[in-house]
XYZ file of C-alpha atoms in Angstrom:
317
model
C 57.195 -191.979 36.654
C 58.977 -188.704 37.413
C 56.967 -185.512 37.480
C 58.414 -182.103 36.813
C 58.141 -180.790 40.377
C 60.272 -183.641 41.719
C 62.681 -183.241 38.806
C 62.941 -179.502 39.478
C 63.900 -180.153 43.108
C 67.137 -181.761 41.861
C 68.300 -178.394 40.546
C 66.602 -175.718 42.673
C 65.234 -175.511 46.200
C 61.435 -175.187 45.912
C 59.642 -172.577 48.025
C 55.855 -172.257 48.319
C 54.496 -168.799 47.550
C 51.448 -169.199 49.790
C 50.175 -169.231 53.331
C 47.760 -172.108 52.645
C 48.741 -174.952 54.987
C 46.929 -177.569 52.915
C 48.886 -176.560 49.813
C 52.140 -176.535 51.767
C 51.485 -180.046 53.068
C 50.632 -181.249 49.561
C 53.679 -179.878 47.745
C 56.208 -180.208 50.587
C 58.363 -177.156 49.854
C 61.542 -176.458 51.772
C 60.565 -172.869 52.626
C 57.447 -170.728 52.400
C 57.052 -167.031 51.768
C 54.126 -164.803 52.664
C 53.051 -161.204 52.138
C 49.928 -159.153 52.986
C 48.225 -160.298 49.775
C 48.664 -163.958 50.751
C 47.652 -163.346 54.377
C 44.504 -161.644 53.066
C 43.672 -164.798 51.088
C 44.436 -166.974 54.108
C 41.973 -164.901 56.153
C 39.193 -166.795 54.367
C 40.658 -170.296 54.778
C 38.669 -172.581 57.071
C 41.747 -173.969 58.764
C 42.816 -170.572 60.063
C 39.552 -169.352 61.602
C 40.182 -170.465 65.194
C 43.717 -169.092 65.063
C 42.411 -165.749 63.757
C 39.848 -165.530 66.546
C 42.494 -166.397 69.117
C 44.920 -163.727 67.915
C 42.258 -161.052 67.568
C 41.023 -161.760 71.090
C 44.533 -160.998 72.347
C 44.659 -157.794 70.298
C 41.319 -156.639 71.652
C 42.387 -157.337 75.244
C 45.630 -155.396 74.789
C 43.783 -152.235 73.690
C 46.946 -151.006 71.938
C 47.340 -148.144 69.470
C 47.021 -148.978 65.769
C 45.463 -152.263 66.781
C 44.540 -153.348 63.227
C 48.133 -152.926 62.062
C 49.357 -154.769 65.151
C 46.791 -157.497 64.444
C 48.204 -157.987 60.929
C 51.628 -158.626 62.444
C 50.226 -161.003 65.052
C 48.313 -162.928 62.393
C 51.313 -163.033 60.059
C 53.474 -164.491 62.812
C 50.796 -166.903 64.065
C 50.276 -168.211 60.526
C 54.014 -168.279 59.935
C 54.469 -170.300 63.122
C 51.947 -172.873 61.881
C 53.759 -173.031 58.545
C 57.094 -173.517 60.326
C 55.688 -176.708 61.867
C 55.253 -178.343 58.458
C 58.334 -177.189 56.518
C 61.993 -177.990 57.213
C 63.261 -174.537 56.279
C 62.269 -170.926 56.786
C 59.164 -168.803 56.531
C 59.377 -165.227 55.229
C 57.291 -162.612 57.027
C 56.899 -159.111 55.665
C 57.393 -155.731 57.288
C 54.467 -153.472 56.321
C 55.020 -151.885 52.903
C 54.145 -148.456 54.283
C 57.491 -148.555 56.127
C 59.481 -149.112 52.914
C 61.099 -145.660 53.088
C 61.811 -145.594 56.827
C 64.927 -147.515 57.879
C 64.556 -147.153 61.643
C 60.843 -147.983 61.654
C 61.560 -151.081 59.538
C 64.235 -152.238 61.991
C 61.896 -151.672 64.927
C 59.082 -153.599 63.225
C 61.441 -156.466 62.385
C 62.431 -156.697 66.062
C 58.747 -156.827 67.035
C 58.083 -159.620 64.536
C 61.017 -161.639 65.843
C 59.821 -161.178 69.427
C 56.401 -162.504 68.408
C 58.007 -165.509 66.723
C 60.038 -166.252 69.841
C 56.822 -166.132 71.888
C 55.490 -168.831 69.548
C 58.617 -170.905 70.094
C 60.033 -170.267 66.608
C 63.724 -169.388 66.602
C 65.177 -166.672 64.402
C 67.012 -169.202 62.234
C 63.598 -170.375 60.961
C 62.474 -166.888 59.866
C 63.354 -164.414 57.129
C 62.253 -160.817 57.597
C 60.889 -159.596 54.282
C 61.587 -155.999 53.252
C 61.087 -154.020 50.057
C 64.303 -153.441 48.092
C 64.315 -149.664 48.550
C 67.517 -147.950 49.664
C 65.986 -147.636 53.142
C 64.871 -151.263 53.197
C 68.339 -152.446 52.203
C 69.927 -150.331 54.920
C 67.527 -151.837 57.467
C 68.463 -155.321 56.265
C 72.159 -154.505 56.623
C 71.641 -153.676 60.307
C 69.429 -156.702 60.926
C 71.895 -159.075 59.257
C 74.646 -157.849 61.597
C 72.309 -158.658 64.491
C 71.815 -162.210 63.222
C 68.343 -161.593 61.812
C 68.318 -162.829 58.227
C 66.324 -160.991 55.580
C 64.532 -161.554 52.280
C 64.588 -158.453 50.061
C 61.548 -158.447 47.806
C 60.160 -156.276 44.985
C 63.547 -156.430 43.300
C 63.518 -155.301 39.663
C 66.868 -153.651 38.892
C 70.557 -154.453 38.783
C 71.120 -151.546 41.184
C 68.824 -153.123 43.781
C 70.580 -156.470 43.432
C 74.062 -154.962 43.748
C 73.099 -152.922 46.815
C 71.772 -156.100 48.450
C 75.030 -157.923 47.656
C 76.987 -155.013 49.137
C 74.855 -155.117 52.313
C 75.348 -158.858 52.868
C 71.640 -159.632 52.617
C 70.830 -163.316 53.170
C 68.332 -163.689 50.304
C 66.882 -161.619 47.470
C 63.716 -162.212 45.445
C 64.103 -160.808 41.925
C 60.730 -160.845 40.179
C 60.039 -162.567 36.877
C 56.369 -162.152 36.001
C 56.004 -158.474 36.838
C 59.092 -157.665 34.762
C 57.605 -159.631 31.845
C 54.227 -157.938 32.306
C 55.830 -154.503 31.934
C 57.762 -155.362 28.781
C 54.800 -157.144 27.218
C 52.651 -154.052 27.741
C 55.433 -151.703 26.632
C 56.349 -153.571 23.440
C 53.142 -155.424 22.564
C 55.226 -158.584 22.166
C 54.848 -162.092 23.521
C 57.963 -163.901 24.707
C 59.232 -167.454 24.791
C 60.705 -168.601 28.113
C 64.244 -168.010 26.854
C 63.515 -164.527 25.460
C 61.376 -163.547 28.452
C 62.800 -160.316 29.964
C 61.943 -161.458 33.494
C 63.753 -164.759 33.028
C 66.753 -162.988 31.520
C 66.830 -160.520 34.413
C 66.892 -163.258 37.072
C 69.510 -165.231 35.158
C 71.698 -162.129 35.130
C 71.250 -161.594 38.874
C 72.221 -165.226 39.533
C 75.320 -164.890 37.381
C 76.445 -161.697 39.110
C 75.933 -163.261 42.526
C 77.996 -166.340 41.751
C 80.697 -164.659 39.675
C 81.192 -162.063 42.400
C 81.400 -164.734 45.079
C 78.569 -163.166 47.075
C 76.873 -165.282 49.737
C 73.443 -163.787 49.028
C 70.936 -166.442 47.930
C 68.940 -165.649 44.775
C 65.306 -166.786 44.731
C 63.310 -166.259 41.540
C 59.774 -165.047 42.304
C 56.516 -163.879 40.716
C 55.973 -166.494 38.013
C 53.190 -166.350 35.453
C 53.613 -169.831 33.968
C 55.632 -173.012 34.355
C 57.688 -172.168 31.273
C 59.249 -169.308 33.235
C 59.852 -171.599 36.206
C 61.555 -174.292 34.158
C 63.654 -171.704 32.305
C 65.203 -170.860 35.686
C 65.964 -174.433 36.778
C 69.316 -174.169 38.506
C 68.540 -170.854 40.227
C 69.275 -171.553 43.920
C 65.642 -171.102 45.033
C 62.320 -170.610 43.257
C 59.160 -169.478 45.058
C 56.117 -170.837 43.237
C 52.377 -170.342 43.764
C 50.104 -173.394 44.294
C 48.502 -173.431 40.799
C 51.929 -173.704 39.171
C 53.126 -176.189 41.799
C 50.094 -178.322 40.932
C 50.844 -178.138 37.214
C 54.455 -179.155 37.817
C 53.442 -181.910 40.247
C 51.021 -183.503 37.763
C 53.052 -183.153 34.561
C 55.397 -186.057 33.778
C 58.820 -185.184 32.504
C 62.411 -184.368 33.251
C 63.949 -180.971 33.936
C 67.229 -179.794 32.502
C 69.149 -177.146 34.443
C 69.186 -173.929 32.429
C 71.898 -172.235 34.473
C 75.233 -173.754 35.377
C 76.547 -171.338 37.963
C 80.267 -171.412 38.743
C 81.286 -169.447 41.806
C 83.921 -166.882 40.907
C 86.526 -165.041 42.887
C 87.245 -162.045 40.715
C 87.258 -158.395 41.786
C 83.964 -156.977 42.981
C 82.671 -153.523 42.068
C 82.901 -150.813 44.707
C 79.834 -150.690 46.967
C 77.118 -148.433 45.619
C 76.649 -145.078 47.289
C 73.105 -143.859 47.869
C 73.323 -141.382 44.991
C 74.731 -144.020 42.609
C 72.021 -146.486 43.641
C 69.235 -143.982 43.110
C 70.627 -142.846 39.760
C 71.134 -146.369 38.396
C 67.688 -147.480 39.559
C 66.168 -144.292 38.123
C 67.624 -145.113 34.707
C 65.471 -148.264 34.495
C 61.863 -147.196 33.749
C 60.504 -150.709 34.299
C 62.132 -151.045 37.713
C 60.901 -147.628 38.816
C 57.340 -148.368 37.760
C 57.168 -151.869 39.220
C 58.805 -151.058 42.569
C 56.433 -148.154 43.194
C 53.433 -150.159 42.013
C 54.429 -153.163 44.123
C 54.688 -151.102 47.301
C 51.298 -149.517 46.611
C 49.688 -152.900 45.917
C 51.068 -154.512 49.066
C 49.897 -151.547 51.124
C 46.444 -151.683 49.529
C 46.186 -155.354 50.518
C 47.349 -154.466 54.026
C 44.625 -151.831 54.237
C 42.024 -154.337 53.021
C 43.204 -156.827 55.620
C 43.085 -154.181 58.354
C 39.499 -153.360 57.349
C 38.564 -157.047 57.566
C 40.187 -157.219 60.991
C 38.339 -154.106 62.202
C 35.022 -155.660 61.171
C 35.896 -158.924 62.901
C 37.002 -157.161 66.075
C 33.725 -155.278 66.163
C 31.868 -158.590 66.275
C 33.726 -159.840 69.405
């Protein structure tokens, strides 16, 4: 009997949206993606406690400035290194959201994360540096890509963000589905079917522009609220899915029909966006403005919560 998760794998590469090693082993994704919110959840997982103590002991011995922030990076990389042992592909690791509007600081932090991964024996071709899709984040990714450090641009809600990432040669982008749908549901008071869902339609459009323009950037649908949204994007190159939805797909019998048949084009591409054009086009999309700003704030709030947990744990050493 075929279940929907296995059927989905025939059309899209499945990525686990979690840092939970047990879930990753169960669902056997190709890649995994993390962020401060997921690391915060992992902080309470039994399987990570000895690793957390080990990393925090190093941080305490180093007596460095901003030690809680440094500890978040060390923990993210240590957990990412464990994940890399059980997946065949890549693990995404996020630059702190508070650096989303600072290109040079983002580049510097990305270099530090890669150095930590190399200390763990994980090569750069197993890692994606995750950055917010601000103008500054995209510029940082452009530099990193030229250095051979591949990036995952997240919190992507507008056509302007997607086009700027294509222009910059970014390895992978994560256009969001659920948060787009949330905004339109609240704004209109309507419920949507999977095919009329604004988030699904947005990601389908991004996929079409990527393939028709002949861009090498990989599109990975993200932020799903239900399996209907996931299945409506079967055929999108990659889909990052949280464990509850992976479980539903893994235990539901059925086939999956690809909803997007993407033919790579070779037509003329638009001129690269200038900073002013990017900011204006993004500004004209109220949903994208609201959700990008909110997403950065939420990730930073989770980072602050994690840093507070780390400070308390360090005090107990």
